[in-house]
Amino acid sequence: MTYPLCLTYGQRAAQHPNPVARRLFEIAKAKQSNLVVSADLTGTESLLKCADSLGPYIAVFKTHIEIVKDFSNKTVQGLKLLAQKHNFLIFEDRKLIDIGNTVQKQYHGGALQISEWADVVSLSVLGGDGIVDALVQTITTASFPHRGQRALLILAEMTSEGSLATRHYTEECVEVALSQNPEVVLGFVATKALHTSDVASGRDFVTFTTGISLSESGDELGQHCQTPASAISRGSDFIIADRGIYAAEVPVDAARRYQEAGWKAYLQRTHHDA
């Protein structure tokens, strides 16, 4: 039995049932980057400038689009063009949580147009697995215009102090993911790998880890951090950094450092040379 954590991104891309995961692994391999930048910026101009300058060094650009004060079609089209220009995926960390009928409207056709531009969106199963059923139904319907191009990440753990996303909740997230369509449910936002299974079984979950810092220090609001090496060694596939990059004195230099650290850790985990 071969476990995902021992395989390269290229090997996982070749076998993965999820088309978004295949694209993601191929991007990571081509760019030698498992870096996700979380751009918590509040204006379209600053958001697009960040995506353009950091685009060459990242695999994924993560947004909280509801904080963009002047969100419009310019925001949407700008993100899509830059994702194509620099070859990265867009992850809207919306953390959808509501009854199924509501999240379908929030995701597809709502004011934020999430399904139009975000390759990946996050959700919480706090309200039950009906939310996943509803979004899978939306994404797999024959009339969905981006069928095969959109995926879901389940928020299974958080890095904030006192988080209730632990133990039973996290275990339930894994159970929900195992029961769902592997071509839509990509994996988890978590501090470590939550489930390692035979890739041939089709349950190769991708792990995104937030709170990544080269210094492993937290912040005054209770966020706990870990280094790229720590996260990757614990099974993270993609590391998410925010202010350590976009708020750095020279963001591009910071992005390079995070990219190099994440890639080095990945090579050590898979026992492969660059």
PDB file of C-alpha atoms in Angstrom:
ATOM      1  CA  MET A   1       0.000   0.000   0.000  1.00  0.00           C
ATOM      2  CA  THR A   2       1.375   3.428  -0.973  1.00  0.00           C
ATOM      3  CA  TYR A   3       0.504   6.411   1.158  1.00  0.00           C
ATOM      4  CA  PRO A   4       0.029   9.921  -0.224  1.00  0.00           C
ATOM      5  CA  LEU A   5       2.585  11.562   2.037  1.00  0.00           C
ATOM      6  CA  CYS A   6       5.371   9.465   0.518  1.00  0.00           C
ATOM      7  CA  LEU A   7       4.447  10.374  -3.044  1.00  0.00           C
ATOM      8  CA  THR A   8       5.498  13.360  -5.113  1.00  0.00           C
ATOM      9  CA  TYR A   9       3.014  15.897  -6.375  1.00  0.00           C
ATOM     10  CA  GLY A  10       3.503  14.492  -9.858  1.00  0.00           C
ATOM     11  CA  GLN A  11       2.661  10.961  -8.743  1.00  0.00           C
ATOM     12  CA  ARG A  12      -0.428  12.128  -6.905  1.00  0.00           C
ATOM     13  CA  ALA A  13      -1.559  14.205  -9.886  1.00  0.00           C
ATOM     14  CA  ALA A  14      -1.353  11.152 -12.121  1.00  0.00           C
ATOM     15  CA  GLN A  15      -3.676   9.117  -9.881  1.00  0.00           C
ATOM     16  CA  HIS A  16      -6.010  11.618  -8.244  1.00  0.00           C
ATOM     17  CA  PRO A  17      -9.764  11.442  -9.019  1.00  0.00           C
ATOM     18  CA  ASN A  18     -10.300  15.148  -8.318  1.00  0.00           C
ATOM     19  CA  PRO A  19      -9.589  17.328 -11.386  1.00  0.00           C
ATOM     20  CA  VAL A  20      -8.841  20.389  -9.241  1.00  0.00           C
ATOM     21  CA  ALA A  21      -6.358  18.372  -7.172  1.00  0.00           C
ATOM     22  CA  ARG A  22      -4.659  17.232 -10.366  1.00  0.00           C
ATOM     23  CA  ARG A  23      -4.309  20.830 -11.539  1.00  0.00           C
ATOM     24  CA  LEU A  24      -3.067  21.888  -8.125  1.00  0.00           C
ATOM     25  CA  PHE A  25      -0.388  19.197  -7.929  1.00  0.00           C
ATOM     26  CA  GLU A  26       0.713  19.938 -11.487  1.00  0.00           C
ATOM     27  CA  ILE A  27       1.041  23.636 -10.644  1.00  0.00           C
ATOM     28  CA  ALA A  28       3.053  22.839  -7.519  1.00  0.00           C
ATOM     29  CA  LYS A  29       5.397  20.601  -9.480  1.00  0.00           C
ATOM     30  CA  ALA A  30       5.860  23.074 -12.339  1.00  0.00           C
ATOM     31  CA  LYS A  31       6.469  26.071 -10.081  1.00  0.00           C
ATOM     32  CA  GLN A  32       8.263  24.149  -7.298  1.00  0.00           C
ATOM     33  CA  SER A  33       5.907  25.785  -4.846  1.00  0.00           C
ATOM     34  CA  ASN A  34       3.436  24.592  -2.230  1.00  0.00           C
ATOM     35  CA  LEU A  35       2.880  28.139  -1.031  1.00  0.00           C
ATOM     36  CA  VAL A  36      -0.509  29.754  -0.565  1.00  0.00           C
ATOM     37  CA  VAL A  37      -0.602  33.459   0.169  1.00  0.00           C
ATOM     38  CA  SER A  38      -3.580  34.653   2.174  1.00  0.00           C
ATOM     39  CA  ALA A  39      -4.198  38.172   0.928  1.00  0.00           C
ATOM     40  CA  ASP A  40      -6.451  39.759   3.542  1.00  0.00           C
ATOM     41  CA  LEU A  41      -6.570  43.056   1.679  1.00  0.00           C
ATOM     42  CA  THR A  42      -9.576  45.363   1.585  1.00  0.00           C
ATOM     43  CA  GLY A  43      -9.343  47.006  -1.845  1.00  0.00           C
ATOM     44  CA  THR A  44      -9.471  45.645  -5.378  1.00  0.00           C
ATOM     45  CA  GLU A  45      -6.370  47.533  -6.485  1.00  0.00           C
ATOM     46  CA  SER A  46      -4.214  46.295  -3.599  1.00  0.00           C
ATOM     47  CA  LEU A  47      -5.582  42.765  -3.946  1.00  0.00           C
ATOM     48  CA  LEU A  48      -4.777  42.552  -7.653  1.00  0.00           C
ATOM     49  CA  LYS A  49      -1.374  44.171  -7.170  1.00  0.00           C
ATOM     50  CA  CYS A  50      -0.567  41.539  -4.548  1.00  0.00           C
ATOM     51  CA  ALA A  51      -1.702  38.698  -6.819  1.00  0.00           C
ATOM     52  CA  ASP A  52       0.368  40.052  -9.700  1.00  0.00           C
ATOM     53  CA  SER A  53       3.590  40.568  -7.757  1.00  0.00           C
ATOM     54  CA  LEU A  54       3.445  37.313  -5.772  1.00  0.00           C
ATOM     55  CA  GLY A  55       1.859  35.199  -8.498  1.00  0.00           C
ATOM     56  CA  PRO A  56       5.143  33.726  -9.808  1.00  0.00           C
ATOM     57  CA  TYR A  57       5.972  32.227  -6.393  1.00  0.00           C
ATOM     58  CA  ILE A  58       2.673  30.724  -5.264  1.00  0.00           C
ATOM     59  CA  ALA A  59       0.501  27.738  -6.086  1.00  0.00           C
ATOM     60  CA  VAL A  60      -2.684  29.272  -4.677  1.00  0.00           C
ATOM     61  CA  PHE A  61      -3.961  32.789  -4.000  1.00  0.00           C
ATOM     62  CA  LYS A  62      -6.355  32.832  -1.020  1.00  0.00           C
ATOM     63  CA  THR A  63      -8.973  35.517  -0.562  1.00  0.00           C
ATOM     64  CA  HIS A  64     -11.574  36.692   1.954  1.00  0.00           C
ATOM     65  CA  ILE A  65     -13.555  38.442  -0.715  1.00  0.00           C
ATOM     66  CA  GLU A  66     -16.238  39.834   1.610  1.00  0.00           C
ATOM     67  CA  ILE A  67     -13.691  42.255   3.121  1.00  0.00           C
ATOM     68  CA  VAL A  68     -12.977  43.878  -0.266  1.00  0.00           C
ATOM     69  CA  LYS A  69     -14.833  47.184   0.069  1.00  0.00           C
ATOM     70  CA  ASP A  70     -15.076  47.896  -3.659  1.00  0.00           C
ATOM     71  CA  PHE A  71     -15.752  44.349  -4.852  1.00  0.00           C
ATOM     72  CA  SER A  72     -17.090  44.355  -8.414  1.00  0.00           C
ATOM     73  CA  ASN A  73     -16.729  42.631 -11.741  1.00  0.00           C
ATOM     74  CA  LYS A  74     -13.305  44.314 -11.990  1.00  0.00           C
ATOM     75  CA  THR A  75     -12.223  42.275  -8.966  1.00  0.00           C
ATOM     76  CA  VAL A  76     -13.513  39.048 -10.488  1.00  0.00           C
ATOM     77  CA  GLN A  77     -12.043  39.558 -13.943  1.00  0.00           C
ATOM     78  CA  GLY A  78      -8.743  40.793 -12.514  1.00  0.00           C
ATOM     79  CA  LEU A  79      -8.304  37.697 -10.353  1.00  0.00           C
ATOM     80  CA  LYS A  80      -9.168  35.363 -13.209  1.00  0.00           C
ATOM     81  CA  LEU A  81      -6.718  37.040 -15.582  1.00  0.00           C
ATOM     82  CA  LEU A  82      -3.882  36.981 -13.040  1.00  0.00           C
ATOM     83  CA  ALA A  83      -4.532  33.333 -12.159  1.00  0.00           C
ATOM     84  CA  GLN A  84      -4.146  32.511 -15.851  1.00  0.00           C
ATOM     85  CA  LYS A  85      -1.098  34.752 -16.256  1.00  0.00           C
ATOM     86  CA  HIS A  86       0.816  33.302 -13.307  1.00  0.00           C
ATOM     87  CA  ASN A  87      -0.656  29.775 -13.218  1.00  0.00           C
ATOM     88  CA  PHE A  88      -2.176  29.632  -9.745  1.00  0.00           C
ATOM     89  CA  LEU A  89      -5.519  28.545  -8.310  1.00  0.00           C
ATOM     90  CA  ILE A  90      -7.856  30.857  -6.408  1.00  0.00           C
ATOM     91  CA  PHE A  91      -9.142  29.759  -3.011  1.00  0.00           C
ATOM     92  CA  GLU A  92     -11.985  31.747  -1.467  1.00  0.00           C
ATOM     93  CA  ASP A  93     -11.843  31.038   2.256  1.00  0.00           C
ATOM     94  CA  ARG A  94     -15.525  31.800   2.741  1.00  0.00           C
ATOM     95  CA  LYS A  95     -16.157  29.134   5.412  1.00  0.00           C
ATOM     96  CA  LEU A  96     -19.702  28.611   4.210  1.00  0.00           C
ATOM     97  CA  ILE A  97     -22.010  27.437   6.990  1.00  0.00           C
ATOM     98  CA  ASP A  98     -25.793  27.345   6.730  1.00  0.00           C
ATOM     99  CA  ILE A  99     -28.604  25.118   5.517  1.00  0.00           C
ATOM    100  CA  GLY A 100     -28.105  23.603   2.089  1.00  0.00           C
ATOM    101  CA  ASN A 101     -30.540  25.805   0.205  1.00  0.00           C
ATOM    102  CA  THR A 102     -28.886  28.954   1.536  1.00  0.00           C
ATOM    103  CA  VAL A 103     -25.287  27.934   0.811  1.00  0.00           C
ATOM    104  CA  GLN A 104     -26.217  27.019  -2.738  1.00  0.00           C
ATOM    105  CA  LYS A 105     -27.376  30.598  -3.232  1.00  0.00           C
ATOM    106  CA  GLN A 106     -24.354  32.050  -1.436  1.00  0.00           C
ATOM    107  CA  TYR A 107     -21.990  30.016  -3.580  1.00  0.00           C
ATOM    108  CA  HIS A 108     -23.639  30.160  -6.989  1.00  0.00           C
ATOM    109  CA  GLY A 109     -25.452  33.277  -8.108  1.00  0.00           C
ATOM    110  CA  GLY A 110     -24.971  35.382  -4.987  1.00  0.00           C
ATOM    111  CA  ALA A 111     -23.524  38.882  -4.818  1.00  0.00           C
ATOM    112  CA  LEU A 112     -19.965  37.605  -4.432  1.00  0.00           C
ATOM    113  CA  GLN A 113     -20.182  35.358  -7.531  1.00  0.00           C
ATOM    114  CA  ILE A 114     -17.966  32.768  -5.796  1.00  0.00           C
ATOM    115  CA  SER A 115     -18.581  29.951  -8.247  1.00  0.00           C
ATOM    116  CA  GLU A 116     -17.601  32.235 -11.140  1.00  0.00           C
ATOM    117  CA  TRP A 117     -13.986  32.792 -10.103  1.00  0.00           C
ATOM    118  CA  ALA A 118     -12.947  30.631  -7.111  1.00  0.00           C
ATOM    119  CA  ASP A 119     -11.463  27.232  -7.964  1.00  0.00           C
ATOM    120  CA  VAL A 120     -11.797  26.205  -4.316  1.00  0.00           C
ATOM    121  CA  VAL A 121     -14.099  27.345  -1.514  1.00  0.00           C
ATOM    122  CA  SER A 122     -14.036  26.371   2.148  1.00  0.00           C
ATOM    123  CA  LEU A 123     -16.977  25.290   4.284  1.00  0.00           C
ATOM    124  CA  SER A 124     -17.765  24.134   7.799  1.00  0.00           C
ATOM    125  CA  VAL A 125     -19.853  21.070   8.635  1.00  0.00           C
ATOM    126  CA  LEU A 126     -20.892  22.496  11.994  1.00  0.00           C
ATOM    127  CA  GLY A 127     -24.484  22.516  10.802  1.00  0.00           C
ATOM    128  CA  GLY A 128     -24.298  18.973   9.460  1.00  0.00           C
ATOM    129  CA  ASP A 129     -23.291  17.273   6.249  1.00  0.00           C
ATOM    130  CA  GLY A 130     -26.245  18.728   4.340  1.00  0.00           C
ATOM    131  CA  ILE A 131     -24.097  21.687   3.347  1.00  0.00           C
ATOM    132  CA  VAL A 132     -21.662  19.376   1.579  1.00  0.00           C
ATOM    133  CA  ASP A 133     -24.485  17.499  -0.124  1.00  0.00           C
ATOM    134  CA  ALA A 134     -25.926  20.782  -1.356  1.00  0.00           C
ATOM    135  CA  LEU A 135     -22.659  22.123  -2.765  1.00  0.00           C
ATOM    136  CA  VAL A 136     -21.712  18.803  -4.347  1.00  0.00           C
ATOM    137  CA  GLN A 137     -25.140  18.781  -5.987  1.00  0.00           C
ATOM    138  CA  THR A 138     -24.562  22.277  -7.351  1.00  0.00           C
ATOM    139  CA  ILE A 139     -21.063  21.575  -8.658  1.00  0.00           C
ATOM    140  CA  THR A 140     -21.958  18.262 -10.320  1.00  0.00           C
ATOM    141  CA  THR A 141     -25.213  19.270 -11.961  1.00  0.00           C
ATOM    142  CA  ALA A 142     -25.157  19.142 -15.749  1.00  0.00           C
ATOM    143  CA  SER A 143     -26.083  22.817 -16.032  1.00  0.00           C
ATOM    144  CA  PHE A 144     -23.253  24.066 -13.788  1.00  0.00           C
ATOM    145  CA  PRO A 145     -20.958  26.106 -16.097  1.00  0.00           C
ATOM    146  CA  HIS A 146     -17.722  25.191 -14.281  1.00  0.00           C
ATOM    147  CA  ARG A 147     -18.309  21.486 -13.870  1.00  0.00           C
ATOM    148  CA  GLY A 148     -15.041  19.656 -13.155  1.00  0.00           C
ATOM    149  CA  GLN A 149     -13.285  22.928 -12.332  1.00  0.00           C
ATOM    150  CA  ARG A 150     -14.451  23.606  -8.773  1.00  0.00           C
ATOM    151  CA  ALA A 151     -13.742  21.886  -5.449  1.00  0.00           C
ATOM    152  CA  LEU A 152     -14.500  22.092  -1.737  1.00  0.00           C
ATOM    153  CA  LEU A 153     -12.241  22.216   1.318  1.00  0.00           C
ATOM    154  CA  ILE A 154     -13.695  21.261   4.687  1.00  0.00           C
ATOM    155  CA  LEU A 155     -12.575  23.407   7.616  1.00  0.00           C
ATOM    156  CA  ALA A 156     -11.542  20.683  10.067  1.00  0.00           C
ATOM    157  CA  GLU A 157      -9.169  22.559  12.383  1.00  0.00           C
ATOM    158  CA  MET A 158      -8.274  26.175  13.123  1.00  0.00           C
ATOM    159  CA  THR A 159      -5.127  27.809  14.499  1.00  0.00           C
ATOM    160  CA  SER A 160      -6.901  30.301  16.736  1.00  0.00           C
ATOM    161  CA  GLU A 161      -6.608  29.943  20.504  1.00  0.00           C
ATOM    162  CA  GLY A 162      -9.639  28.264  22.073  1.00  0.00           C
ATOM    163  CA  SER A 163     -10.931  26.899  18.773  1.00  0.00           C
ATOM    164  CA  LEU A 164     -13.775  24.407  19.159  1.00  0.00           C
ATOM    165  CA  ALA A 165     -12.826  22.718  15.872  1.00  0.00           C
ATOM    166  CA  THR A 166     -11.182  19.806  17.653  1.00  0.00           C
ATOM    167  CA  ARG A 167     -11.646  16.108  18.415  1.00  0.00           C
ATOM    168  CA  HIS A 168     -15.232  15.072  17.671  1.00  0.00           C
ATOM    169  CA  TYR A 169     -15.799  17.893  15.195  1.00  0.00           C
ATOM    170  CA  THR A 170     -12.563  17.113  13.349  1.00  0.00           C
ATOM    171  CA  GLU A 171     -13.347  13.383  13.304  1.00  0.00           C
ATOM    172  CA  GLU A 172     -16.799  14.166  11.910  1.00  0.00           C
ATOM    173  CA  CYS A 173     -15.208  16.244   9.143  1.00  0.00           C
ATOM    174  CA  VAL A 174     -13.178  13.213   8.081  1.00  0.00           C
ATOM    175  CA  GLU A 175     -16.250  10.980   8.121  1.00  0.00           C
ATOM    176  CA  VAL A 176     -18.205  13.474   6.028  1.00  0.00           C
ATOM    177  CA  ALA A 177     -15.349  13.753   3.515  1.00  0.00           C
ATOM    178  CA  LEU A 178     -15.054   9.973   3.216  1.00  0.00           C
ATOM    179  CA  SER A 179     -18.743   9.732   2.369  1.00  0.00           C
ATOM    180  CA  GLN A 180     -18.668  12.392  -0.330  1.00  0.00           C
ATOM    181  CA  ASN A 181     -17.823  12.627  -4.020  1.00  0.00           C
ATOM    182  CA  PRO A 182     -13.991  12.512  -4.370  1.00  0.00           C
ATOM    183  CA  GLU A 183     -14.223  14.526  -7.578  1.00  0.00           C
ATOM    184  CA  VAL A 184     -15.564  17.497  -5.605  1.00  0.00           C
ATOM    185  CA  VAL A 185     -14.317  17.250  -2.004  1.00  0.00           C
ATOM    186  CA  LEU A 186     -10.637  18.143  -2.220  1.00  0.00           C
ATOM    187  CA  GLY A 187      -9.616  17.768   1.417  1.00  0.00           C
ATOM    188  CA  PHE A 188      -9.232  19.808   4.577  1.00  0.00           C
ATOM    189  CA  VAL A 189      -8.002  22.984   6.126  1.00  0.00           C
ATOM    190  CA  ALA A 190      -6.161  21.483   9.091  1.00  0.00           C
ATOM    191  CA  THR A 191      -2.973  21.700  11.116  1.00  0.00           C
ATOM    192  CA  LYS A 192      -1.834  18.252   9.975  1.00  0.00           C
ATOM    193  CA  ALA A 193      -2.824  15.335   7.765  1.00  0.00           C
ATOM    194  CA  LEU A 194      -6.065  13.878   9.092  1.00  0.00           C
ATOM    195  CA  HIS A 195      -6.405  10.808   6.934  1.00  0.00           C
ATOM    196  CA  THR A 196      -3.766   8.860   5.057  1.00  0.00           C
ATOM    197  CA  SER A 197      -5.072   6.096   2.832  1.00  0.00           C
ATOM    198  CA  ASP A 198      -4.159   4.225  -0.281  1.00  0.00           C
ATOM    199  CA  VAL A 199      -4.208   6.659  -3.215  1.00  0.00           C
ATOM    200  CA  ALA A 200      -5.647   3.910  -5.406  1.00  0.00           C
ATOM    201  CA  SER A 201      -8.768   3.950  -3.225  1.00  0.00           C
ATOM    202  CA  GLY A 202      -9.456   7.487  -4.397  1.00  0.00           C
ATOM    203  CA  ARG A 203      -9.287   9.028  -0.935  1.00  0.00           C
ATOM    204  CA  ASP A 204      -6.120  11.074  -1.224  1.00  0.00           C
ATOM    205  CA  PHE A 205      -7.186  14.141   0.732  1.00  0.00           C
ATOM    206  CA  VAL A 206      -5.227  17.360   0.262  1.00  0.00           C
ATOM    207  CA  THR A 207      -4.325  19.302   3.405  1.00  0.00           C
ATOM    208  CA  PHE A 208      -4.014  23.085   3.549  1.00  0.00           C
ATOM    209  CA  THR A 209      -2.477  24.505   6.724  1.00  0.00           C
ATOM    210  CA  THR A 210      -2.927  28.077   7.923  1.00  0.00           C
ATOM    211  CA  GLY A 211      -0.856  30.057  10.406  1.00  0.00           C
ATOM    212  CA  ILE A 212       2.490  29.423   8.726  1.00  0.00           C
ATOM    213  CA  SER A 213       5.361  31.607   9.846  1.00  0.00           C
ATOM    214  CA  LEU A 214       9.116  31.368   9.386  1.00  0.00           C
ATOM    215  CA  SER A 215       9.500  32.488  12.995  1.00  0.00           C
ATOM    216  CA  GLU A 216       6.755  30.206  14.431  1.00  0.00           C
ATOM    217  CA  SER A 217       5.429  33.113  16.502  1.00  0.00           C
ATOM    218  CA  GLY A 218       1.741  33.858  16.957  1.00  0.00           C
ATOM    219  CA  ASP A 219      -0.048  37.175  17.194  1.00  0.00           C
ATOM    220  CA  GLU A 220      -1.777  39.238  19.855  1.00  0.00           C
ATOM    221  CA  LEU A 221      -5.180  37.916  18.760  1.00  0.00           C
ATOM    222  CA  GLY A 222      -4.410  34.316  19.648  1.00  0.00           C
ATOM    223  CA  GLN A 223      -3.321  32.754  16.384  1.00  0.00           C
ATOM    224  CA  HIS A 224      -0.885  29.857  16.782  1.00  0.00           C
ATOM    225  CA  CYS A 225       1.756  29.401  14.104  1.00  0.00           C
ATOM    226  CA  GLN A 226       4.087  26.710  12.853  1.00  0.00           C
ATOM    227  CA  THR A 227       6.980  26.745  10.422  1.00  0.00           C
ATOM    228  CA  PRO A 228       6.801  25.368   6.873  1.00  0.00           C
ATOM    229  CA  ALA A 229       9.035  22.462   7.903  1.00  0.00           C
ATOM    230  CA  SER A 230       6.826  21.591  10.871  1.00  0.00           C
ATOM    231  CA  ALA A 231       3.611  21.725   8.858  1.00  0.00           C
ATOM    232  CA  ILE A 232       4.908  19.725   5.895  1.00  0.00           C
ATOM    233  CA  SER A 233       6.446  17.059   8.144  1.00  0.00           C
ATOM    234  CA  ARG A 234       3.054  16.610   9.832  1.00  0.00           C
ATOM    235  CA  GLY A 235       1.363  15.995   6.499  1.00  0.00           C
ATOM    236  CA  SER A 236       0.370  19.413   5.214  1.00  0.00           C
ATOM    237  CA  ASP A 237       0.451  19.616   1.425  1.00  0.00           C
ATOM    238  CA  PHE A 238       0.057  23.381   1.023  1.00  0.00           C
ATOM    239  CA  ILE A 239       1.163  26.021   3.503  1.00  0.00           C
ATOM    240  CA  ILE A 240      -0.773  29.264   3.980  1.00  0.00           C
ATOM    241  CA  ALA A 241       1.036  32.439   5.021  1.00  0.00           C
ATOM    242  CA  ASP A 242      -0.476  35.894   5.305  1.00  0.00           C
ATOM    243  CA  ARG A 243       1.004  39.001   6.913  1.00  0.00           C
ATOM    244  CA  GLY A 244       4.461  37.446   6.983  1.00  0.00           C
ATOM    245  CA  ILE A 245       4.391  37.877   3.207  1.00  0.00           C
ATOM    246  CA  TYR A 246       1.988  40.581   2.054  1.00  0.00           C
ATOM    247  CA  ALA A 247       2.824  42.925   4.956  1.00  0.00           C
ATOM    248  CA  ALA A 248       6.594  42.355   4.725  1.00  0.00           C
ATOM    249  CA  GLU A 249       8.898  45.225   3.825  1.00  0.00           C
ATOM    250  CA  VAL A 250       9.592  43.486   0.505  1.00  0.00           C
ATOM    251  CA  PRO A 251       6.717  41.011  -0.081  1.00  0.00           C
ATOM    252  CA  VAL A 252       8.361  39.362  -3.092  1.00  0.00           C
ATOM    253  CA  ASP A 253      11.499  38.534  -1.094  1.00  0.00           C
ATOM    254  CA  ALA A 254       9.359  37.152   1.720  1.00  0.00           C
ATOM    255  CA  ALA A 255       7.376  35.022  -0.731  1.00  0.00           C
ATOM    256  CA  ARG A 256      10.611  33.577  -2.120  1.00  0.00           C
ATOM    257  CA  ARG A 257      11.775  32.622   1.372  1.00  0.00           C
ATOM    258  CA  TYR A 258       8.486  30.897   2.209  1.00  0.00           C
ATOM    259  CA  GLN A 259       8.443  29.165  -1.169  1.00  0.00           C
ATOM    260  CA  GLU A 260      11.965  27.833  -0.706  1.00  0.00           C
ATOM    261  CA  ALA A 261      11.271  26.674   2.859  1.00  0.00           C
ATOM    262  CA  GLY A 262       8.060  24.893   1.881  1.00  0.00           C
ATOM    263  CA  TRP A 263       9.621  23.209  -1.119  1.00  0.00           C
ATOM    264  CA  LYS A 264      12.665  22.056   0.844  1.00  0.00           C
ATOM    265  CA  ALA A 265      10.403  20.505   3.474  1.00  0.00           C
ATOM    266  CA  TYR A 266       8.371  18.737   0.770  1.00  0.00           C
ATOM    267  CA  LEU A 267      11.516  17.273  -0.822  1.00  0.00           C
ATOM    268  CA  GLN A 268      12.669  16.003   2.563  1.00  0.00           C
ATOM    269  CA  ARG A 269       9.295  14.386   3.242  1.00  0.00           C
ATOM    270  CA  THR A 270       9.147  12.613  -0.089  1.00  0.00           C
ATOM    271  CA  HIS A 271      12.882  11.827  -0.131  1.00  0.00           C
ATOM    272  CA  HIS A 272      13.320  13.378  -3.565  1.00  0.00           C
ATOM    273  CA  ASP A 273      15.906  15.725  -4.971  1.00  0.00           C
ATOM    274  CA  ALA A 274      14.972  19.052  -6.478  1.00  0.00           C
TER     275      ALA A 274
END
